[in-house]
mmCIF file with all atom_site columns, N, CA and C in Angstrom:
data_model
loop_
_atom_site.group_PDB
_atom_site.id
_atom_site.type_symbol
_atom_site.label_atom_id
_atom_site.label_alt_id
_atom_site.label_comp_id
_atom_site.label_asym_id
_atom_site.label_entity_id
_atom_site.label_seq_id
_atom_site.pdbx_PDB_ins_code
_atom_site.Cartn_x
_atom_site.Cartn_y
_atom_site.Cartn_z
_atom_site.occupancy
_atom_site.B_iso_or_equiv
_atom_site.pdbx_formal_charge
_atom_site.auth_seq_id
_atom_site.auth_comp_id
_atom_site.auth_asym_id
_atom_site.auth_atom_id
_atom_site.pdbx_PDB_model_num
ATOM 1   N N  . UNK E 1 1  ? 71.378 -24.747 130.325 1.00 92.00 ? 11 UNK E N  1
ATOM 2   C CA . UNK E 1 1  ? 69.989 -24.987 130.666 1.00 92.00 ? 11 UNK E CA 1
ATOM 3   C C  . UNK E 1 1  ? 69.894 -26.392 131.256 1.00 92.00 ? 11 UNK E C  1
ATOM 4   N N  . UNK E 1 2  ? 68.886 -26.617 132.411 1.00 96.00 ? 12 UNK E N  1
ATOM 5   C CA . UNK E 1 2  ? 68.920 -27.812 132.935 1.00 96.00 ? 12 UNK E CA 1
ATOM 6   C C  . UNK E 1 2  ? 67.279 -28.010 133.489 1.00 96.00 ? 12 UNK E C  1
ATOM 7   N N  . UNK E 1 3  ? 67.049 -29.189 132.525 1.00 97.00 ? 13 UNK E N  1
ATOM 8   C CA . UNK E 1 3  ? 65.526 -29.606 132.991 1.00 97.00 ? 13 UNK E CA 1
ATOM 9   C C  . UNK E 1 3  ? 65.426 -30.732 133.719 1.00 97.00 ? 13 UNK E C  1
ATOM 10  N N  . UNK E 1 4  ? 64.657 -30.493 134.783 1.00 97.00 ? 14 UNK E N  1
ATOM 11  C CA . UNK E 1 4  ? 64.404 -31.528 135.933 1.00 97.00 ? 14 UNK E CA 1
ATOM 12  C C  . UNK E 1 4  ? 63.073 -31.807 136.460 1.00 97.00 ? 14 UNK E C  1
ATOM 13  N N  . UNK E 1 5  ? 62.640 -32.997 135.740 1.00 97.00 ? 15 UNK E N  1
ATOM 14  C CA . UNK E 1 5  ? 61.217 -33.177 135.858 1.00 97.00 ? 15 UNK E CA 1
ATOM 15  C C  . UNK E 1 5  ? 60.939 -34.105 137.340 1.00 97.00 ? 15 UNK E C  1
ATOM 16  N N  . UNK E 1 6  ? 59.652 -34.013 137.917 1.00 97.00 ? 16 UNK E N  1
ATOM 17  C CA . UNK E 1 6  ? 59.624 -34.247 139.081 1.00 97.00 ? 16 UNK E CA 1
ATOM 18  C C  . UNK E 1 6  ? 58.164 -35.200 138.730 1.00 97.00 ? 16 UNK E C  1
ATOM 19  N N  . UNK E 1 7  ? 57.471 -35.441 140.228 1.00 97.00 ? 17 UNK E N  1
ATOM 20  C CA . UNK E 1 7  ? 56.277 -36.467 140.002 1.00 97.00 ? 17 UNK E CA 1
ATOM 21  C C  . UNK E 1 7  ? 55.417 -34.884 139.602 1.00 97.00 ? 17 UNK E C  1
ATOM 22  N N  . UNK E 1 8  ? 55.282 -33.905 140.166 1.00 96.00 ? 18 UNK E N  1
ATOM 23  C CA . UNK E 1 8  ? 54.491 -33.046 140.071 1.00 96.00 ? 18 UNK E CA 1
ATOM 24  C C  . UNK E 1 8  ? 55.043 -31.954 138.979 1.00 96.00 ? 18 UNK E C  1
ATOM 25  N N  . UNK E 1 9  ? 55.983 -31.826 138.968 1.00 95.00 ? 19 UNK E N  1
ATOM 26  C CA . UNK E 1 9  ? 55.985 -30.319 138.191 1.00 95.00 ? 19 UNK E CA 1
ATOM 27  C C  . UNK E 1 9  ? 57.310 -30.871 136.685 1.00 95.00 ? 19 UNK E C  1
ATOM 28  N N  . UNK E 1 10 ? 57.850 -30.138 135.961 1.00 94.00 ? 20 UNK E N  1
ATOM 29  C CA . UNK E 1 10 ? 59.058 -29.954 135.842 1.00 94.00 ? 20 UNK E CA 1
ATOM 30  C C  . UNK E 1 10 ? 59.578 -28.705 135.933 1.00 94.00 ? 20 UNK E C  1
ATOM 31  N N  . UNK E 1 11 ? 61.007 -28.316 136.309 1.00 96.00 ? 21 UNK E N  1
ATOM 32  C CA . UNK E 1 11 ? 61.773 -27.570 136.632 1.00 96.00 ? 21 UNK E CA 1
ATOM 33  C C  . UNK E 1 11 ? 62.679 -27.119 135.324 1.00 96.00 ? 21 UNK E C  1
ATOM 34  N N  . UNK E 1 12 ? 62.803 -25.633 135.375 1.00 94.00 ? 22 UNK E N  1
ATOM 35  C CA . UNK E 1 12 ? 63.339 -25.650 134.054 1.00 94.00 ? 22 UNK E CA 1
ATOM 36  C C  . UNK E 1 12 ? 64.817 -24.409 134.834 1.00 94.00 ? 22 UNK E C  1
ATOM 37  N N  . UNK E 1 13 ? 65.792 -24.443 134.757 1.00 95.00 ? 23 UNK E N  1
ATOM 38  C CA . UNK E 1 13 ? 66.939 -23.782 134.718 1.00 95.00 ? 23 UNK E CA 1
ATOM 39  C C  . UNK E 1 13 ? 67.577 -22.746 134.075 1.00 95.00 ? 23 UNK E C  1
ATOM 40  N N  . UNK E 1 14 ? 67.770 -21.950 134.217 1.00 92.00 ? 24 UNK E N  1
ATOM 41  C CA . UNK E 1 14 ? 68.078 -21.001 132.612 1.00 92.00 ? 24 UNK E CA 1
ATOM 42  C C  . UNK E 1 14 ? 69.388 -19.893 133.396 1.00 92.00 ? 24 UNK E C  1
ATOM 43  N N  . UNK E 1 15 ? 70.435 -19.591 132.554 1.00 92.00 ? 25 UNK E N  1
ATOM 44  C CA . UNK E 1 15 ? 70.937 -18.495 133.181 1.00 92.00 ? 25 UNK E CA 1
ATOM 45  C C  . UNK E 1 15 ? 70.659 -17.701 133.410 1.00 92.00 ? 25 UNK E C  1
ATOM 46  N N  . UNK E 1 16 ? 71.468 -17.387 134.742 1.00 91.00 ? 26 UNK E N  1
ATOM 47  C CA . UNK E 1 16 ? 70.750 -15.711 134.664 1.00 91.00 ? 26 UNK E CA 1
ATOM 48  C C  . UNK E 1 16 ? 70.932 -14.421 133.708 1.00 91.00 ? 26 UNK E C  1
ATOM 49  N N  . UNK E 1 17 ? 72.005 -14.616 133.193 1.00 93.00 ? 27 UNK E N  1
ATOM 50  C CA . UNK E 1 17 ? 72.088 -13.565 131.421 1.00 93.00 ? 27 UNK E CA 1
ATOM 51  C C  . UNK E 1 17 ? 71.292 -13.470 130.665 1.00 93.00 ? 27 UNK E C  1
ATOM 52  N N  . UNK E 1 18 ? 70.397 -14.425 130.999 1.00 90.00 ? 28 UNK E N  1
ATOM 53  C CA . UNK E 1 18 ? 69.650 -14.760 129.705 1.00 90.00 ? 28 UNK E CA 1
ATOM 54  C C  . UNK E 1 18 ? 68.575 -13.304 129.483 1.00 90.00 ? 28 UNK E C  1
ATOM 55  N N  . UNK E 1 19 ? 68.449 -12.918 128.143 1.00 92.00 ? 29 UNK E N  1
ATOM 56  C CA . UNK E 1 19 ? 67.459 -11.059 128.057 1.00 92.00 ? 29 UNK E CA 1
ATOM 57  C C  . UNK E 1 19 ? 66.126 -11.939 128.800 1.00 92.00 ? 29 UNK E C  1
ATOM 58  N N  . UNK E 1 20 ? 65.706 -10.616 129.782 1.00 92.00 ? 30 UNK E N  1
ATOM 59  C CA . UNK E 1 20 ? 64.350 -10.530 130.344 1.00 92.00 ? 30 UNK E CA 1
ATOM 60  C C  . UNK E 1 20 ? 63.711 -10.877 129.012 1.00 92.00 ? 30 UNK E C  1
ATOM 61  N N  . UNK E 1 21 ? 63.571 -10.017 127.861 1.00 92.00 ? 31 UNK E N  1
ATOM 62  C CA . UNK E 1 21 ? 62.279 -10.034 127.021 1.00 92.00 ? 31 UNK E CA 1
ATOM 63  C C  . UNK E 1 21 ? 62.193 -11.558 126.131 1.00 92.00 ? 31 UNK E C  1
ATOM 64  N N  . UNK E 1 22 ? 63.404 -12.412 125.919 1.00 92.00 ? 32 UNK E N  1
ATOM 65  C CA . UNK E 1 22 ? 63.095 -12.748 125.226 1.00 92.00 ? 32 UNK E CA 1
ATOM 66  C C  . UNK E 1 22 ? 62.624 -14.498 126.844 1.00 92.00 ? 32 UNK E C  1
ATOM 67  N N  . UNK E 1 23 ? 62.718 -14.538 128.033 1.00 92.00 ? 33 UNK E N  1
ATOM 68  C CA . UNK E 1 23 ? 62.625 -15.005 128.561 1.00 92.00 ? 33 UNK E CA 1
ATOM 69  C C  . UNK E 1 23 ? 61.338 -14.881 129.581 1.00 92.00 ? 33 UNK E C  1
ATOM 70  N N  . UNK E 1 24 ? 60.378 -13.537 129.139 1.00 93.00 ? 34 UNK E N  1
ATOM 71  C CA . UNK E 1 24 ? 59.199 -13.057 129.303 1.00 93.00 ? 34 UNK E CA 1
ATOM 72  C C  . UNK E 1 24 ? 58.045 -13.994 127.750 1.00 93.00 ? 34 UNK E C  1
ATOM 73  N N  . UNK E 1 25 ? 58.800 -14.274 126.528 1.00 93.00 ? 35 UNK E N  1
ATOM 74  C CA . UNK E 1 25 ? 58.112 -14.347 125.707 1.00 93.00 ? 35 UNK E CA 1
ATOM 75  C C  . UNK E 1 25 ? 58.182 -16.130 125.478 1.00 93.00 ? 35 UNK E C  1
ATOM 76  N N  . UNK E 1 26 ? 59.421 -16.833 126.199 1.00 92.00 ? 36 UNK E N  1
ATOM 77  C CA . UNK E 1 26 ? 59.307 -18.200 126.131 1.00 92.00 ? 36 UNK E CA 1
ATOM 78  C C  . UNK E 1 26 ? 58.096 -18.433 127.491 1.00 92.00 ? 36 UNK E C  1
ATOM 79  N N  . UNK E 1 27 ? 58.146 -17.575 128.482 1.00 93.00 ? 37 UNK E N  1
ATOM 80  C CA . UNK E 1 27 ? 57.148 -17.745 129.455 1.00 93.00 ? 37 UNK E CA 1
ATOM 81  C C  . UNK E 1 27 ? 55.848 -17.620 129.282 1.00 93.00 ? 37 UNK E C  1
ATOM 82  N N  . UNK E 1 28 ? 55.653 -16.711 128.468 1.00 92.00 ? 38 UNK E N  1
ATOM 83  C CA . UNK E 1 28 ? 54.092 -16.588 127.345 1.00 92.00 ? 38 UNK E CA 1
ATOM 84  C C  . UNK E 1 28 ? 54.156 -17.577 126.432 1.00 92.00 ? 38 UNK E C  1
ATOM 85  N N  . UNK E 1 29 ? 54.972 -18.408 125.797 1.00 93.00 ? 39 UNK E N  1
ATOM 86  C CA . UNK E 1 29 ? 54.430 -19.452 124.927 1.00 93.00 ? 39 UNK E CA 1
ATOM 87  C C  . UNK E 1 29 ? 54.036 -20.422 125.841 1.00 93.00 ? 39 UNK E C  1
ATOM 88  N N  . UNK E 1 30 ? 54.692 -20.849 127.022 1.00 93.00 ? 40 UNK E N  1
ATOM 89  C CA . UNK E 1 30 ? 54.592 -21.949 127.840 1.00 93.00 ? 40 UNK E CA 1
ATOM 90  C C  . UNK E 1 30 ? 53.234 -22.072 128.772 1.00 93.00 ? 40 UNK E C  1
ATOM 91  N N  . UNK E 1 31 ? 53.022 -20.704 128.839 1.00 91.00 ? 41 UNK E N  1
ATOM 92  C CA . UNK E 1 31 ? 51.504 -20.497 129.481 1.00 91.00 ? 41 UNK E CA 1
ATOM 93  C C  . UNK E 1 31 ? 50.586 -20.266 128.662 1.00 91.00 ? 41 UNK E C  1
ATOM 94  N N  . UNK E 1 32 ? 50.558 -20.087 127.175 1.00 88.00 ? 42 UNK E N  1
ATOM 95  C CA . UNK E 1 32 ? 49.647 -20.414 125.998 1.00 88.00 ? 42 UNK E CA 1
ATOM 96  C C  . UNK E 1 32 ? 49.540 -22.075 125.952 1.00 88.00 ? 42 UNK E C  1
ATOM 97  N N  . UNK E 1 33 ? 50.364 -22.711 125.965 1.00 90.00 ? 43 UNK E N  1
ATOM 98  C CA . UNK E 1 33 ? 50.410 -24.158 125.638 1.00 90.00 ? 43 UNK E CA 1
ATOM 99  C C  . UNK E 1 33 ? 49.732 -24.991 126.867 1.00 90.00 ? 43 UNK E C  1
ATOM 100 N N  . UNK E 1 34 ? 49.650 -24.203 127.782 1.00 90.00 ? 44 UNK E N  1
ATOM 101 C CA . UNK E 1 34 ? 49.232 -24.679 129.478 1.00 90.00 ? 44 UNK E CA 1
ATOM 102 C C  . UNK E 1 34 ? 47.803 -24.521 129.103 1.00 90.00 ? 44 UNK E C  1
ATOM 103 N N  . UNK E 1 35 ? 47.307 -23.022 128.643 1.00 87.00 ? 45 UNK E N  1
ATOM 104 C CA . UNK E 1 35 ? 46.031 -22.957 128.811 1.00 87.00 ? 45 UNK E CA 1
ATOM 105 C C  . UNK E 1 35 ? 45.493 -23.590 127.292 1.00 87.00 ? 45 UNK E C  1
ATOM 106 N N  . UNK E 1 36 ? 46.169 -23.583 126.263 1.00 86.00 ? 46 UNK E N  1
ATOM 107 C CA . UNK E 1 36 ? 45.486 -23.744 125.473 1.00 86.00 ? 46 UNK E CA 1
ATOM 108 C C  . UNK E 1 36 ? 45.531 -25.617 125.317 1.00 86.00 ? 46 UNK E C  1
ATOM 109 N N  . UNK E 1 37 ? 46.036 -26.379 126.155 1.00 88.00 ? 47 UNK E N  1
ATOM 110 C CA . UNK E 1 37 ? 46.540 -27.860 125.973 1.00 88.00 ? 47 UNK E CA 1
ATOM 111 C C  . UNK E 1 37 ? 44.676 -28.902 126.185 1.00 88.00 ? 47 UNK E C  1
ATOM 112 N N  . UNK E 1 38 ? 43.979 -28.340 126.784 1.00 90.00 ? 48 UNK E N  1
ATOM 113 C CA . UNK E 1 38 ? 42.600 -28.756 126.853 1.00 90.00 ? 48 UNK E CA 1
ATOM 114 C C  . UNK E 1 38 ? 41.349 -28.225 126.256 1.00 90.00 ? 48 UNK E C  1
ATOM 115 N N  . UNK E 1 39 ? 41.766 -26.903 124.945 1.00 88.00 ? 49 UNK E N  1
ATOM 116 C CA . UNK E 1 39 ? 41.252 -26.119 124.402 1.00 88.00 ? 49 UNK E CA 1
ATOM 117 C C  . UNK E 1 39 ? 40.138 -27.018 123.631 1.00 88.00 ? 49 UNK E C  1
ATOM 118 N N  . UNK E 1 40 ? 39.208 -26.769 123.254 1.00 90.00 ? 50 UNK E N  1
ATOM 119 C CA . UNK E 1 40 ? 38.239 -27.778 122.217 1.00 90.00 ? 50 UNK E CA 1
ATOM 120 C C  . UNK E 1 40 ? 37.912 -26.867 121.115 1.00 90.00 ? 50 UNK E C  1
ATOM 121 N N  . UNK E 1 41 ? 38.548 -25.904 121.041 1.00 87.00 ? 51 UNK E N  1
ATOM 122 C CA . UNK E 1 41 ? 38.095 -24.691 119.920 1.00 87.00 ? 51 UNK E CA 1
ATOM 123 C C  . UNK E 1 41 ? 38.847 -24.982 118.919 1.00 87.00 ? 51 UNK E C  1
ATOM 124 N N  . UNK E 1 42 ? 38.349 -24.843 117.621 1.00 89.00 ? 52 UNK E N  1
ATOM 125 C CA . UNK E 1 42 ? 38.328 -25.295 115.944 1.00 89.00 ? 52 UNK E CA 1
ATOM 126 C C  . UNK E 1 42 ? 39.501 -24.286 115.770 1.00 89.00 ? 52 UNK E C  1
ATOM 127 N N  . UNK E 1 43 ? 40.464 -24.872 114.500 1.00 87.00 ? 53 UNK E N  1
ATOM 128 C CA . UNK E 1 43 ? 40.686 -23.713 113.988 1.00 87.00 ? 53 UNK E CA 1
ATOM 129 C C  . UNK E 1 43 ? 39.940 -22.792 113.217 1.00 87.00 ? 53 UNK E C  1
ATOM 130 N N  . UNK E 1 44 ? 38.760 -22.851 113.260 1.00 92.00 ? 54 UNK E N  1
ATOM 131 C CA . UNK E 1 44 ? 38.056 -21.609 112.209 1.00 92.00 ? 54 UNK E CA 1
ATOM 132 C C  . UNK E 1 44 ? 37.501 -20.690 113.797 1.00 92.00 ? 54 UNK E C  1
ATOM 133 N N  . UNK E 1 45 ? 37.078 -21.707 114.655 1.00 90.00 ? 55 UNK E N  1
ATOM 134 C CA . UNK E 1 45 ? 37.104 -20.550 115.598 1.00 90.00 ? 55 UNK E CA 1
ATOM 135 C C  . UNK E 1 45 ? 38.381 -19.951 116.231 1.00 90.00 ? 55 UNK E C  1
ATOM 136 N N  . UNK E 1 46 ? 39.347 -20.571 116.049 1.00 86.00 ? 56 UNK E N  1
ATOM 137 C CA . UNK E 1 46 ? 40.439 -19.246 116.602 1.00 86.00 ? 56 UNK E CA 1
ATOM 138 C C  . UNK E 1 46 ? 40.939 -17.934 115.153 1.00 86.00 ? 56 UNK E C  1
ATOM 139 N N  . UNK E 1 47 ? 40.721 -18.961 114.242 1.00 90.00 ? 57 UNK E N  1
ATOM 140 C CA . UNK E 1 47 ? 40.813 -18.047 113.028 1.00 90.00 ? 57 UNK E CA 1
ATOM 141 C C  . UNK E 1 47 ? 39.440 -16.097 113.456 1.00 90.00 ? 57 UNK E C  1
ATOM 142 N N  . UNK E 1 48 ? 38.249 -17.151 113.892 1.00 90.00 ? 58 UNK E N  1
ATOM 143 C CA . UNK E 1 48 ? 37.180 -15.852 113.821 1.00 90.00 ? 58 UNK E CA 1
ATOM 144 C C  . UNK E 1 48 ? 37.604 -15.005 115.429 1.00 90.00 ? 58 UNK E C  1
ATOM 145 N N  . UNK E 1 49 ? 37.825 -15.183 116.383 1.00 86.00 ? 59 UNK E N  1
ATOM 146 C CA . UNK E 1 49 ? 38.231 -14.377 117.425 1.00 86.00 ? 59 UNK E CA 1
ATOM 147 C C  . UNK E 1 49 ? 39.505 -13.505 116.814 1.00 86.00 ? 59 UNK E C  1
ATOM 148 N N  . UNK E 1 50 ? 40.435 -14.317 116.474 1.00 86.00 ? 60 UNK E N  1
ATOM 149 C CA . UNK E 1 50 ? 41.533 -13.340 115.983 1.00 86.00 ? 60 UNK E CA 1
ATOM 150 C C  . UNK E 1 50 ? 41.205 -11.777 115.389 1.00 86.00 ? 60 UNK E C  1
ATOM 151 N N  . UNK E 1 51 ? 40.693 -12.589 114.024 1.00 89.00 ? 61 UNK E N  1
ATOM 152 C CA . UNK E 1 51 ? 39.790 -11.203 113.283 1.00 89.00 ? 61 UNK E CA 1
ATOM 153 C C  . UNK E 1 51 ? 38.733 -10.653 113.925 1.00 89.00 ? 61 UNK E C  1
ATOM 154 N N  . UNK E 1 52 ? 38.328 -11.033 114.930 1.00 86.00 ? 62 UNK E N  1
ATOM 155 C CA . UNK E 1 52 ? 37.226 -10.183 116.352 1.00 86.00 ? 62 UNK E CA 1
ATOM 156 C C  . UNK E 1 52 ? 38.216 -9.443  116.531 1.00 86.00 ? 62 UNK E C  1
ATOM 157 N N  . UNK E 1 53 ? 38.969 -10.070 116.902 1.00 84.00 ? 63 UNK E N  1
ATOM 158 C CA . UNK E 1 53 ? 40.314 -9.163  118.108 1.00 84.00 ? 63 UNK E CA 1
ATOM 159 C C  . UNK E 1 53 ? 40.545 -7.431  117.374 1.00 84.00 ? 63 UNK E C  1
ATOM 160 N N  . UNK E 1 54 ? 41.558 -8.509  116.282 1.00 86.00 ? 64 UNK E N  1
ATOM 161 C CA . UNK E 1 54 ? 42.161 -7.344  115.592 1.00 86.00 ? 64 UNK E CA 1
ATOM 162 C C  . UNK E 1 54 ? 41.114 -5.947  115.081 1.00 86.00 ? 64 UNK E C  1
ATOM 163 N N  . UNK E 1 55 ? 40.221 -6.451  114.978 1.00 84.00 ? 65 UNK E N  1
ATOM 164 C CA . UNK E 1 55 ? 38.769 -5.412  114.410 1.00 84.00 ? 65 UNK E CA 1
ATOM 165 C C  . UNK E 1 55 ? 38.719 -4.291  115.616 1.00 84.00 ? 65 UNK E C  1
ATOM 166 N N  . UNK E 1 56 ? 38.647 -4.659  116.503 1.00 81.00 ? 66 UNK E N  1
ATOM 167 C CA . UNK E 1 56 ? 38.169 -4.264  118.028 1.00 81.00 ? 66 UNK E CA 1
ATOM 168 C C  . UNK E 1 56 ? 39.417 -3.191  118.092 1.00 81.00 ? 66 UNK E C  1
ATOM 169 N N  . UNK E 1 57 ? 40.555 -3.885  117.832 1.00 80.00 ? 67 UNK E N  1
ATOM 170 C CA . UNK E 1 57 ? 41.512 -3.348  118.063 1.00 80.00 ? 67 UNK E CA 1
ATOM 171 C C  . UNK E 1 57 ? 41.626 -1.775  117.522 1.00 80.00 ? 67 UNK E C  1
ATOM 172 N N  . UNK E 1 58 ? 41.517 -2.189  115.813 1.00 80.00 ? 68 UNK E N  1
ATOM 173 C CA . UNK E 1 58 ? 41.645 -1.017  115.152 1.00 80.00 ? 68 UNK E CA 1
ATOM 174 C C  . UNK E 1 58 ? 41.036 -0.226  115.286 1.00 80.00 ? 68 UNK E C  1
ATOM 175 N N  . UNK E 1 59 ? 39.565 -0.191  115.700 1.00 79.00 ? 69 UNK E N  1
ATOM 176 C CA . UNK E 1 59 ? 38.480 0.518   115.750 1.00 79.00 ? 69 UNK E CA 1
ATOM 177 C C  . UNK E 1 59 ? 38.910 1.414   117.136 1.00 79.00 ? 69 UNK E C  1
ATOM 178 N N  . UNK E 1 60 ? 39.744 0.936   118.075 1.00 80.00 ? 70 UNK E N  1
ATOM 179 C CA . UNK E 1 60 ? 39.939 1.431   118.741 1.00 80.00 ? 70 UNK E CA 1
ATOM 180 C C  . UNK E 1 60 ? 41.644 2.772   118.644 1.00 80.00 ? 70 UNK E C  1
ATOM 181 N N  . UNK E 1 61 ? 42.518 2.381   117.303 1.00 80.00 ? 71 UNK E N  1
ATOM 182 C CA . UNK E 1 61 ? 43.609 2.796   117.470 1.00 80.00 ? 71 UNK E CA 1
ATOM 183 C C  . UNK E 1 61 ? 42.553 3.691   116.331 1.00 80.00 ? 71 UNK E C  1
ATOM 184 N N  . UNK E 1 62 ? 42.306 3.648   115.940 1.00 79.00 ? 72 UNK E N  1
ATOM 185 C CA . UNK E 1 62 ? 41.362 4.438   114.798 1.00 79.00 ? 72 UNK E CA 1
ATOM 186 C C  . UNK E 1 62 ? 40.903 5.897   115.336 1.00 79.00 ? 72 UNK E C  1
ATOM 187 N N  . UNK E 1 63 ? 39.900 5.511   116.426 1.00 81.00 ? 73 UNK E N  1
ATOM 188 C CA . UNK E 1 63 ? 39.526 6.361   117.245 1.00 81.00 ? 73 UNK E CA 1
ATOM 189 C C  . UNK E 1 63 ? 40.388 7.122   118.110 1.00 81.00 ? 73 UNK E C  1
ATOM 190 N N  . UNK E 1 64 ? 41.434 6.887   118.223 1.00 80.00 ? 74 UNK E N  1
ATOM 191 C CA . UNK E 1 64 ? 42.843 7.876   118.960 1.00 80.00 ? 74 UNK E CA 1
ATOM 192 C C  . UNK E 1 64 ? 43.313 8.660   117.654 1.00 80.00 ? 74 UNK E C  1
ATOM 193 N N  . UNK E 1 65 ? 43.627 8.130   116.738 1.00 83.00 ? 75 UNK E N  1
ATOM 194 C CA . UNK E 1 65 ? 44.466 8.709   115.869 1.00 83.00 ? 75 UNK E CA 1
ATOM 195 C C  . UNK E 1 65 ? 43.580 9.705   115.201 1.00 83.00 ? 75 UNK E C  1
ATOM 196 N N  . UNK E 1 66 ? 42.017 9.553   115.488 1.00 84.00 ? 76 UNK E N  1
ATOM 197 C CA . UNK E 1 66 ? 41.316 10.446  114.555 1.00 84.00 ? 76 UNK E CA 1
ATOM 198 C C  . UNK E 1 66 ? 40.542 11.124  115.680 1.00 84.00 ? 76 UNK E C  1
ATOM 199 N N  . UNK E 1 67 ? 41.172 10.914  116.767 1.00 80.00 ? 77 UNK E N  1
ATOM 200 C CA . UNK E 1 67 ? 40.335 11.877  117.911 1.00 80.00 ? 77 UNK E CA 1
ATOM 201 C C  . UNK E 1 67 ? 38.936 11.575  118.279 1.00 80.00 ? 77 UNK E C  1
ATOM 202 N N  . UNK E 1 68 ? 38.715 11.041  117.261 1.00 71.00 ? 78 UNK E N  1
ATOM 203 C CA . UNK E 1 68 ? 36.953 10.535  117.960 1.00 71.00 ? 78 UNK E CA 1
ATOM 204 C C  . UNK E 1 68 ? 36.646 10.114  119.423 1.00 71.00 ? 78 UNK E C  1
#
């Protein structure tokens, strides 16, 4: 691996062997940390979206599994 930071960006290197998935999921932390780096939200508000989320969610796997 070889990191090469510039005036504008940094550059990050990686083999090419490296697994798609687990190099799809360092690319999702790095673009969580991008968007979330100017975030002003509490942890009790990411705590309450979460449990939004997941609610939404179930209500929805709920409704497949029970045909509704």
């Amino acid at each position: 691996m070889i990191i090469e930071r510039t005036k504008d960006e940094v550059i990050i290197r990686l083999p090419a062997t490296l697994d798609t998935k687990d190099l799809e999921e360092m690319v999702n932390f790095l673009r969580f940390k991008e968007i979330t780096a100017t975030s002003k939200a509490s942890e009790h508000d990411i705590e309450k979206l979460n449990k939004d989320v997941k609610k939404g969610r179930w209500a929805k796997q709920r409704a497949k599994l029970l045909g509704e």
